[in-house]
Tab-separated table of C-alpha atoms in Angstrom:
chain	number	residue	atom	x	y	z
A	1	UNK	CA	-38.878	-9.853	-35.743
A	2	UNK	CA	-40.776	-10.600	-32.460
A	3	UNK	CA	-38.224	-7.974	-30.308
A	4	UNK	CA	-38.653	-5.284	-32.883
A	5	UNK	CA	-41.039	-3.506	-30.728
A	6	UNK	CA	-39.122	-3.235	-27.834
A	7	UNK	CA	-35.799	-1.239	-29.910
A	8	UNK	CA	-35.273	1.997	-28.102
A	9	UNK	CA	-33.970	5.348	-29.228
A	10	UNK	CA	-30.763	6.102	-30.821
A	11	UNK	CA	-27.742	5.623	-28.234
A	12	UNK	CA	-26.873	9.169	-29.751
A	13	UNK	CA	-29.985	10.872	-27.554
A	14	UNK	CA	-28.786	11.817	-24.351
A	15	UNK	CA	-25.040	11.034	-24.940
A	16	UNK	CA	-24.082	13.893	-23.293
A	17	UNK	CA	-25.864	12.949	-19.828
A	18	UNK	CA	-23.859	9.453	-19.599
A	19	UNK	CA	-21.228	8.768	-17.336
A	20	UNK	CA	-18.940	6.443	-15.535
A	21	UNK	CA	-20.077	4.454	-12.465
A	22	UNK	CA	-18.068	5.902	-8.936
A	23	UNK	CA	-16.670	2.346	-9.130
A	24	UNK	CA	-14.709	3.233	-12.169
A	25	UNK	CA	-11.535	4.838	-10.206
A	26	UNK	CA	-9.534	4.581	-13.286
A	27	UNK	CA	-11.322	6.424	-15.608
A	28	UNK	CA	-11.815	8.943	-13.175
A	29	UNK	CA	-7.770	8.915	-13.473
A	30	UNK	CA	-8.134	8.965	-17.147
A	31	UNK	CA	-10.227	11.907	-16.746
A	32	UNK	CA	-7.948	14.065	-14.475
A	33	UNK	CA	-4.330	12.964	-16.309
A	34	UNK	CA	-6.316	14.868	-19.742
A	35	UNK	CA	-8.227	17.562	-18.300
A	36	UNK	CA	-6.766	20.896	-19.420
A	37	UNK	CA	-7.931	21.884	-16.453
A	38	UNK	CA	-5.153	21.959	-13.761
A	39	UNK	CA	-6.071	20.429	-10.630
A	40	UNK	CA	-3.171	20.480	-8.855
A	41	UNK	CA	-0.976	22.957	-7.454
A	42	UNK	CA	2.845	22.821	-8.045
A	43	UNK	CA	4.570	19.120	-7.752
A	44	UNK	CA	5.575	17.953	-3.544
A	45	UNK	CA	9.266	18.097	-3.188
A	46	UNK	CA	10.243	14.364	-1.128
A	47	UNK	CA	12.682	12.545	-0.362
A	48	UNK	CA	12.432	8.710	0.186
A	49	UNK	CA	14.164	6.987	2.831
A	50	UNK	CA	14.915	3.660	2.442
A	51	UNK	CA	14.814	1.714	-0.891
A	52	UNK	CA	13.666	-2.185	0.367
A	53	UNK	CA	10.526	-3.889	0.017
A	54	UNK	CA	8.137	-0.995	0.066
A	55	UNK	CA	11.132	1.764	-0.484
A	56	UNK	CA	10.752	0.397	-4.109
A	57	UNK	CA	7.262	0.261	-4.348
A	58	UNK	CA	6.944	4.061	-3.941
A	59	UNK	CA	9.531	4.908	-5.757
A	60	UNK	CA	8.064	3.570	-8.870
A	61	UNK	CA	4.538	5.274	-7.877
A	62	UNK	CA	6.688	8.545	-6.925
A	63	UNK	CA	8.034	8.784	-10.732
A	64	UNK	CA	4.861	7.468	-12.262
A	65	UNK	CA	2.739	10.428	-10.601
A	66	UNK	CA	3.382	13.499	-12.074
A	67	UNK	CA	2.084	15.608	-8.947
A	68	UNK	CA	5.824	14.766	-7.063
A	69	UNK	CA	9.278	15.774	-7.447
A	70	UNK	CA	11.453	13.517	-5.920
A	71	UNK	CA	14.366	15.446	-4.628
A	72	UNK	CA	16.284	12.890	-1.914
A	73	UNK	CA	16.844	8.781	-1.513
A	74	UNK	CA	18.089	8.068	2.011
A	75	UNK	CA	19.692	4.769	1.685
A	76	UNK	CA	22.470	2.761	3.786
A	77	UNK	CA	23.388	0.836	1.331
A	78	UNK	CA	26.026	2.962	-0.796
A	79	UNK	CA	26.646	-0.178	-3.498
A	80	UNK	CA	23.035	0.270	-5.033
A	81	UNK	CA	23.439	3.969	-5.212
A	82	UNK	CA	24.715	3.917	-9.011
A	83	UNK	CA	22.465	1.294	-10.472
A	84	UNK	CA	19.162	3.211	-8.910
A	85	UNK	CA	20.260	6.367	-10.192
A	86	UNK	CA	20.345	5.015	-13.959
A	87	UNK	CA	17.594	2.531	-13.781
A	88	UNK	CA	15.340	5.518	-12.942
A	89	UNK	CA	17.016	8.320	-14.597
A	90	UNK	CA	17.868	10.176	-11.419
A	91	UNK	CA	19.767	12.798	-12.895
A	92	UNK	CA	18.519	15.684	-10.304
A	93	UNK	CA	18.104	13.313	-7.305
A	94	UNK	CA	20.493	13.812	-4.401
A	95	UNK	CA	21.869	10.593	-2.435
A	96	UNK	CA	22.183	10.464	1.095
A	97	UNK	CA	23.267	8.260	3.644
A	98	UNK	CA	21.121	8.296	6.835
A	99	UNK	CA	23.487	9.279	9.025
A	100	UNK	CA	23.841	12.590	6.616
A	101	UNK	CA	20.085	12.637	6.844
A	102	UNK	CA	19.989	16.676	8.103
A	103	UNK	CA	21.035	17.920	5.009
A	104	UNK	CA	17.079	16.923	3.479
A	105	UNK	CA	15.745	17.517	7.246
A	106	UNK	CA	17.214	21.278	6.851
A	107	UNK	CA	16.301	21.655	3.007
A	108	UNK	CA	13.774	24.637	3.301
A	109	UNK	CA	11.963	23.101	-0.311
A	110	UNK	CA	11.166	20.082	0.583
A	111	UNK	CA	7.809	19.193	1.814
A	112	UNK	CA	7.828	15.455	2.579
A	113	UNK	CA	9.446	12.494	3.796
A	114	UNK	CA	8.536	9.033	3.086
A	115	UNK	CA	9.715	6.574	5.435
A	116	UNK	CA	10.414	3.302	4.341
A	117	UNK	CA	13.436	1.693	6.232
A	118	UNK	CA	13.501	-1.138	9.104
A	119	UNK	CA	10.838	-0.623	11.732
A	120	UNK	CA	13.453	0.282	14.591
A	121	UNK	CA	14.701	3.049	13.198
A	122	UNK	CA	10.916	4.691	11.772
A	123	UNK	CA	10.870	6.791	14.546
A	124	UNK	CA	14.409	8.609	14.456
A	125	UNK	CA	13.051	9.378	10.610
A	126	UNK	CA	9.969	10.451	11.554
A	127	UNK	CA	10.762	13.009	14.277
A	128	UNK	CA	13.448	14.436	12.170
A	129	UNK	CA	11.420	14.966	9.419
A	130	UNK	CA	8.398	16.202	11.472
A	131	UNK	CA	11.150	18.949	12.827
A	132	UNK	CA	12.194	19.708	10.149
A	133	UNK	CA	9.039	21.089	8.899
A	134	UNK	CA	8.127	17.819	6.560
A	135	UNK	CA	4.837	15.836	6.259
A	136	UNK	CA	5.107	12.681	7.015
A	137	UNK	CA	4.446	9.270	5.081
A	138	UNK	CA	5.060	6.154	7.061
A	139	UNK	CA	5.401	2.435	6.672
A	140	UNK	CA	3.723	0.729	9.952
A	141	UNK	CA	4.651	1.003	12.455
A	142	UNK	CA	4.880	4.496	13.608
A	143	UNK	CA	7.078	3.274	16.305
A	144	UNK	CA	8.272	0.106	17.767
A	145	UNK	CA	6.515	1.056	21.317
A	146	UNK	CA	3.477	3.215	22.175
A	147	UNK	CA	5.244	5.244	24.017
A	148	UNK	CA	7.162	5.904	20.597
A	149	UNK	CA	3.902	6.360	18.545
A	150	UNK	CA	2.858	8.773	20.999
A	151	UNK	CA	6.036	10.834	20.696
A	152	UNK	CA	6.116	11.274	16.722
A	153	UNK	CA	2.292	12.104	16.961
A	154	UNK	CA	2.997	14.308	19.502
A	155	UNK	CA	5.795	16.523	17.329
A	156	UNK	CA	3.593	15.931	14.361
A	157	UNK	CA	0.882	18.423	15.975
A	158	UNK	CA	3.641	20.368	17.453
A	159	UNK	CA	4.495	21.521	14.031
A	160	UNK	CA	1.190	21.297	12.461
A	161	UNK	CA	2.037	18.616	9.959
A	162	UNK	CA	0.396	15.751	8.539
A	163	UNK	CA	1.831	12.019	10.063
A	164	UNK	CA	-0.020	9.628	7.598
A	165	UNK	CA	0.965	5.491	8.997
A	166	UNK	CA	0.331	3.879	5.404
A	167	UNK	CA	-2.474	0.788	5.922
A	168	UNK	CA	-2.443	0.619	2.101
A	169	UNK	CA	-5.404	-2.136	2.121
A	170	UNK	CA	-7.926	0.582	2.892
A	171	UNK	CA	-7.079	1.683	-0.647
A	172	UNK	CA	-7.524	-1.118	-2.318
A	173	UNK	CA	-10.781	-0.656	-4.799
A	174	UNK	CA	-12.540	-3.836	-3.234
A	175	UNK	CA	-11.867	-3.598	0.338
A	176	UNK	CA	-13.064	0.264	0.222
A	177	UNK	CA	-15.933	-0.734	-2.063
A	178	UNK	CA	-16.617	-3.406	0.983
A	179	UNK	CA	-16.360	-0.645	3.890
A	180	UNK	CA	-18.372	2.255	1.837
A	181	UNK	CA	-21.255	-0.497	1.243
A	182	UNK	CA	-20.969	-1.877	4.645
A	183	UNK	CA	-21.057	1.822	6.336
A	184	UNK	CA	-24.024	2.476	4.500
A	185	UNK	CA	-26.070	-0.134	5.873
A	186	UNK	CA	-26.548	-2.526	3.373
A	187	UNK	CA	-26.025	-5.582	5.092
A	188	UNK	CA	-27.863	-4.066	8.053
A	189	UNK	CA	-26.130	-5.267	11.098
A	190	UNK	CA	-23.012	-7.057	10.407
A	191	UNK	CA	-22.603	-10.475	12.113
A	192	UNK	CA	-19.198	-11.625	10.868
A	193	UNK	CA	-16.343	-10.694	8.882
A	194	UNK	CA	-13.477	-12.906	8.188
A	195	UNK	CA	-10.173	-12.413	6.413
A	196	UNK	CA	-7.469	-14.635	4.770
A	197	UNK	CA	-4.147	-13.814	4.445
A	198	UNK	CA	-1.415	-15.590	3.635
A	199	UNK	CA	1.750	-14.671	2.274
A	200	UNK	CA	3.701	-15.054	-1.042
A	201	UNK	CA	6.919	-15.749	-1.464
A	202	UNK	CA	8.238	-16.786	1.963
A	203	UNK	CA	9.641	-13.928	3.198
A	204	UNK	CA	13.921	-14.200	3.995
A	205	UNK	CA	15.148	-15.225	7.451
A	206	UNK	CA	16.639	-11.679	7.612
A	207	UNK	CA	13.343	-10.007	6.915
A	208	UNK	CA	11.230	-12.124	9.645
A	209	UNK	CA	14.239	-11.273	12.303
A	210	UNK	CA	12.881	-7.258	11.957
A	211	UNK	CA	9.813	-7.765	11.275
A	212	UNK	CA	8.416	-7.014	14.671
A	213	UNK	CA	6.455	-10.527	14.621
A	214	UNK	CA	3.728	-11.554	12.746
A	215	UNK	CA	0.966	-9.558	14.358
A	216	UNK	CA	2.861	-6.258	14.023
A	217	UNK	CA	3.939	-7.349	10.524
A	218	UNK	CA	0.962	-8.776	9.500
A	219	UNK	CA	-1.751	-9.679	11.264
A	220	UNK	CA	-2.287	-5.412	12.198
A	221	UNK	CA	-3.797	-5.241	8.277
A	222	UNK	CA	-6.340	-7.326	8.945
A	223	UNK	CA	-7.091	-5.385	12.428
A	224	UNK	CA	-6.981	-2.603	10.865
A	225	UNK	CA	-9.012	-3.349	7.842
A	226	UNK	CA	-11.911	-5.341	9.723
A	227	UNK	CA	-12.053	-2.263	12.469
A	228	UNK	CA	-12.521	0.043	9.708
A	229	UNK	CA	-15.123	-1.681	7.927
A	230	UNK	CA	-17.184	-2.058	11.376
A	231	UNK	CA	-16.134	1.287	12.678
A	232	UNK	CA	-15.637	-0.726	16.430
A	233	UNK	CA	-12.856	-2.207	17.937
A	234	UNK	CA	-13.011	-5.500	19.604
A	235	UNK	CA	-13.870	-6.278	23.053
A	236	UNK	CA	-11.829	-9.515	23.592
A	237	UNK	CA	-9.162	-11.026	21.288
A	238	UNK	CA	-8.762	-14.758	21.190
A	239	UNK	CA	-5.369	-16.282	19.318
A	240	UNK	CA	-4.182	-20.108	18.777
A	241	UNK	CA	-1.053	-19.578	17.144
A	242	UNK	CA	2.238	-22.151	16.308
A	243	UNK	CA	4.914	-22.586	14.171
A	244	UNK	CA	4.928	-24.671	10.964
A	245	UNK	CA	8.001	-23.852	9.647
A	246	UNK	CA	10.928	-24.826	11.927
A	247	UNK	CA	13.488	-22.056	11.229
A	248	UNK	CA	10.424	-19.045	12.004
A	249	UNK	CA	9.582	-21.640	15.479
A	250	UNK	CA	13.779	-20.923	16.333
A	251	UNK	CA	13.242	-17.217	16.303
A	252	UNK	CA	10.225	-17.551	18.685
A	253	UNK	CA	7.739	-16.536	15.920
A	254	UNK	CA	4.750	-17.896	14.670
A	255	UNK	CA	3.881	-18.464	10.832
A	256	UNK	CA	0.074	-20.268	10.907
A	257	UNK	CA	-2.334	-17.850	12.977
A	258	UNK	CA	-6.119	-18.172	13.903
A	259	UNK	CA	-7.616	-14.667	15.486
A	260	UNK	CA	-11.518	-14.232	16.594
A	261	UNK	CA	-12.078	-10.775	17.279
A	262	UNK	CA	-15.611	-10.237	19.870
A	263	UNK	CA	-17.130	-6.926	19.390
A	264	UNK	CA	-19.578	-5.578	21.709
A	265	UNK	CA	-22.308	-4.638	18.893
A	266	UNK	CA	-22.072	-8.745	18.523
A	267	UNK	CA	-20.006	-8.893	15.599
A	268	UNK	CA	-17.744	-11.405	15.265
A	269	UNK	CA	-14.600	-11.440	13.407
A	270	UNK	CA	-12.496	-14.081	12.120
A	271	UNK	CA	-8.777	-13.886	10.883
A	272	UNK	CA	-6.927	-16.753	9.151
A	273	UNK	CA	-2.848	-15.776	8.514
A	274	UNK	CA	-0.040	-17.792	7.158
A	275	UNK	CA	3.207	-17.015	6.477
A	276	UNK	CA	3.333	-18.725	3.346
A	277	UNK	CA	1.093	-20.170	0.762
A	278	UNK	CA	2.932	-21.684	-2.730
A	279	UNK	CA	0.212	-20.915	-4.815
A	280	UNK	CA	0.385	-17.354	-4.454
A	281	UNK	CA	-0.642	-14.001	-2.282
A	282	UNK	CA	-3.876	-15.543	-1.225
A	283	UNK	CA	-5.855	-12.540	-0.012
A	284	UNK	CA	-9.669	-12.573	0.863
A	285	UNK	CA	-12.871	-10.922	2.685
A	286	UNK	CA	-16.223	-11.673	3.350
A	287	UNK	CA	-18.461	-9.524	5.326
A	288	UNK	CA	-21.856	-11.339	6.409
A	289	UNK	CA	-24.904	-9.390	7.690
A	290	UNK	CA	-28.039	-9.789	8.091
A	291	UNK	CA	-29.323	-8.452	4.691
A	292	UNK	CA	-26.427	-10.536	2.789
A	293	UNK	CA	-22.935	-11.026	2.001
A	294	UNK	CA	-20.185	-9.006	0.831
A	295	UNK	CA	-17.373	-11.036	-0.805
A	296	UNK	CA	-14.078	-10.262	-1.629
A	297	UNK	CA	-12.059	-12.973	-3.735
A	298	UNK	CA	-8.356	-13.165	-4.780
A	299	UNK	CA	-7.420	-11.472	-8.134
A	300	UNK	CA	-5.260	-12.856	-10.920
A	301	UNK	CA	-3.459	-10.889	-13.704
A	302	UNK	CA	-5.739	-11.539	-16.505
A	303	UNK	CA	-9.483	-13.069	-16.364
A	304	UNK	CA	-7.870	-15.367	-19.518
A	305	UNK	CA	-9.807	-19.229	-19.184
A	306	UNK	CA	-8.290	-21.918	-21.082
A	307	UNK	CA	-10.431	-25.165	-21.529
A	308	UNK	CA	-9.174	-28.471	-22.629
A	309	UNK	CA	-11.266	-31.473	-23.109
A	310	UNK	CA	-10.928	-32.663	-19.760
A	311	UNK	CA	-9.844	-28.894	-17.458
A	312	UNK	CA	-10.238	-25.803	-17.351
A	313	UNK	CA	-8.285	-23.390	-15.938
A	314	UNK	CA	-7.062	-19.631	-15.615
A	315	UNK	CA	-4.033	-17.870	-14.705
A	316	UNK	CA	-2.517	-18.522	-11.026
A	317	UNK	CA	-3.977	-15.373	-8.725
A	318	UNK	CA	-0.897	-12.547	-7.691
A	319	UNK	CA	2.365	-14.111	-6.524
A	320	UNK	CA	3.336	-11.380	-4.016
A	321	UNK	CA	1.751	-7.944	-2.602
A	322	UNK	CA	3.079	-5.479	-4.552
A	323	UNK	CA	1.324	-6.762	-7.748
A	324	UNK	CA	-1.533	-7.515	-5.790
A	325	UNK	CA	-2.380	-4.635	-3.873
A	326	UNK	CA	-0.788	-2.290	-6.901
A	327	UNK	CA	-3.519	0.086	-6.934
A	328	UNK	CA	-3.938	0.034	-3.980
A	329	UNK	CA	-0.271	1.769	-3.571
A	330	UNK	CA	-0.965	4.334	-5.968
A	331	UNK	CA	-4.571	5.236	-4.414
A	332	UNK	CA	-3.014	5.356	-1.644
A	333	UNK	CA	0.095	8.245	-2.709
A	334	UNK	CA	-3.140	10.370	-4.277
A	335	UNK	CA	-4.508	10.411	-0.690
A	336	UNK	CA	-1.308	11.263	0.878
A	337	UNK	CA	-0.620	14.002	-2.044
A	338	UNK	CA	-4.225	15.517	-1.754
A	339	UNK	CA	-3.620	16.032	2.431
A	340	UNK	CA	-0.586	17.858	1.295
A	341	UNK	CA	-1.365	19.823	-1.297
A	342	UNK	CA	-5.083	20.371	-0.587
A	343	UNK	CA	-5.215	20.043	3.074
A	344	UNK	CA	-7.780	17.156	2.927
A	345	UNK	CA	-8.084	15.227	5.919
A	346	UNK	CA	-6.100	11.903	6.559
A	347	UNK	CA	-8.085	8.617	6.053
A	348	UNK	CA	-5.927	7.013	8.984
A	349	UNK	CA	-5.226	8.992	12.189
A	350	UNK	CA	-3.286	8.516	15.618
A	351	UNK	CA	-6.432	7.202	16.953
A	352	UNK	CA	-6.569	4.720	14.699
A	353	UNK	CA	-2.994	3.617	14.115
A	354	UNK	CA	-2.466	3.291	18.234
A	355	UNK	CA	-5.352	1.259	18.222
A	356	UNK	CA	-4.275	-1.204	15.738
A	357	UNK	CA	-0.938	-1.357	18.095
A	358	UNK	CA	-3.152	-1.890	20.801
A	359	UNK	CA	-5.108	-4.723	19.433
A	360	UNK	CA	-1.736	-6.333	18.098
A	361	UNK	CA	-0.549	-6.465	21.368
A	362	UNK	CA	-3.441	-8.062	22.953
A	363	UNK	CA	-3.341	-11.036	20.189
A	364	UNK	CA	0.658	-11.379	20.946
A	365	UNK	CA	-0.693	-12.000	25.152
A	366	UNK	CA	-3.332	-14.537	23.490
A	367	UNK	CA	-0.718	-16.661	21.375
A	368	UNK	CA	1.770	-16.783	24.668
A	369	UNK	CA	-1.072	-17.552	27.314
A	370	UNK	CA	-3.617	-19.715	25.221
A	371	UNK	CA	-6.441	-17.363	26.890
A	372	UNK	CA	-8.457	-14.546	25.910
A	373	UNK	CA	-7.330	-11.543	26.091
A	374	UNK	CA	-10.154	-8.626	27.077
A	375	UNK	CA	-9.836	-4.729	25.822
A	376	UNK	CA	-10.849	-1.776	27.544
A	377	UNK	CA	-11.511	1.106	25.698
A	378	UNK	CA	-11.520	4.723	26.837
A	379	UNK	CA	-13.626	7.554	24.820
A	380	UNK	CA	-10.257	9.004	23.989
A	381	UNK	CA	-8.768	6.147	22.480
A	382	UNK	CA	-12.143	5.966	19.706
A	383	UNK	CA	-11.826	7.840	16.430
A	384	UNK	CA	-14.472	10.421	15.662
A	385	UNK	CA	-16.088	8.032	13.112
A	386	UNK	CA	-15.986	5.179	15.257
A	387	UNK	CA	-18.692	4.070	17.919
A	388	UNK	CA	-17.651	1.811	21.165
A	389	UNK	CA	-20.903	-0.641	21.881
């Protein structure tokens, strides 16, 4: 045969000098789960408050991950209590209403909170667990109010313990793939990003009443993931904003929302956000420089195609975020788990969590004035890794 001459050695030469790609996060988690090894010190005694939306979400991760004891579940709701405790075999697991919430502030063996109820009471939580002696893992916002922010960072260096505000898109394998390529100068200078994100399943009237608005509720994941690709936060915001769906226009709230982000390096950033799309959680990146193109498209559950004489097609891409940005979750507990136990530093830090706040405000003033909105930034305000133009 003509290719006969190009066969190479046995596959069994150099076996032992193979390895995964870095990409390969889950065979790295292969790896540690049956190394004989011992990596990690003793399991992190927590305590969850609040069991919604993302309450849930980390309590599945928190008894999937071997590296936690779960210890407390702070939850108002009393009538779920029961059906919790034997859906998840929480034998050893102490309930507590929040009002009762100093008996796992004063519990001298356990070493973190996660906080995971409404936004208007995340601070209350926070500064009780932070003096208590607790790290800290919180659903955005820190606060409601700057001022607020300020005050829980503020007690979390106080008592020298970690305050981690959970952007959980920065953990997301293709989104941190996108910033570790991007930081490294591949694309050279970046000219624009632009994000899409729009929700699945329309979120209930009672939900978008405490939400804190869509640009504290949503639109601060896309700040926060385009200023950590670039590293820069913008100079000028510009917002045209409205309501499409009458019921979130009666609650003085917007659901279709168009943000172009100015930076001073000449980057400019594009964000496209919708309350609700019906054909799923439509979630999407592309980063543009001047050596190429980064792009990140939406994800389905399988890669099965079915093909017909006339179509083709494949399965629908995720319905909702917490099958979509799964991993993401999970990544994102390991990060959390190895600042506690191993005193690595946080990936998101007061710096950046105010600035977010900062830049969510500034969009809010766009939608209400139909102007630009300018941003000045002082060198206190810019995380280490960051660089104002």
């Amino acid at each position: 045969m003509a290719t006969l001459k190009f066969k190479g050695k046995s596959p069994f030469e150099d076996n032992d000098k193979r390895s995964h790609d870095v990409s390969d996060y889950k065979y790295e988690r292969y790896k540690e789960s049956v190394s004989a090894q011992g990596k990690h010190s003793a399991p992190v005694n927590a305590a969850i408050f609040g069991l919604g939306r993302a309450g849930s979400i980390h309590l599945a991760n928190i008894k999937a991950n071997p590296r936690v004891n779960l210890k407390y579940i702070v939850e108002a709701n009393t009538a779920i209590w029961e059906g919790i405790k034997n859906q998840w075999n929480l034998k050893d697991v102490t309930f507590v209403k929040p009002e009762d919430a100093d008996q796992v502030y004063n519990d001298p063996e356990l070493q973190a909170c996660f906080i995971c109820t409404p936004t208007f009471t995340h601070e209350e939580f926070i500064l009780g667990s932070l003096q208590g002696g607790k790290a800290v893992f919180g659903e955005k916002p820190i606060s409601q109010d700057p001022e607020g922010t300020k005050r829980c960072y503020a007690k979390a260096a106080e008592m020298g313990k970690p305050l981690f505000c959970a952007f959980n898109r920065r953990f997301d394998p293709s989104f941190s793939s996108v910033q570790q390529k991007v930081r490294s100068g591949v694309l050279g200078h970046v000219q624009r990003v632009k994000t899409v994100s729009r929700d699945s399943p329309l979120p209930s009237m009672a939900y978008l009443k405490i939400s804190g608005g869509i640009f504290h509720d949503c639109a601060v994941h896309d700040i926060d993931l385009i200023t950590w690709i670039l590293g820069e936060y913008p100079a000028e915001v510009y917002v045209a904003a409205n309501a499409q769906i009458p019921e979130i226009g009666a609650i003085n709230d917007h659901d279709n929302v168009a943000i172009t982000l100015k930076f001073n390096s000449g980057t400019i950033a594009m964000i496209d956000i919708c309350r609700f799309a019906n054909y799923g959680y439509d979630q999407r990146l592309e980063v543009f420089g001047h050596s190429g193109m980064l792009d990140v498209k939406n994800d389905t559950p399988n890669r099965t195609e079915y093909s017909t004489a006339g179509d083709t097609s494949e399965a629908p891409i995720y319905y909702s975020f917490p099958s979509r940005h799964h991993d993401g979750y999970r990544r994102e507990l390991d990060h959390f788990l190895d600042v506690v136990q191993k005193g690595e530093s946080m990936s998101v830090t007061d710096r950046m969590t105010s600035a977010v706040s900062k830049v969510a405000d500034a969009c809010e003033e766009s939608a209400k004035s139909g102007m630009p909105v300018k941003l000045i930034w002082a060198s206190e305000e810019i995380p280490e890794d960051y660089v104002q133009v």
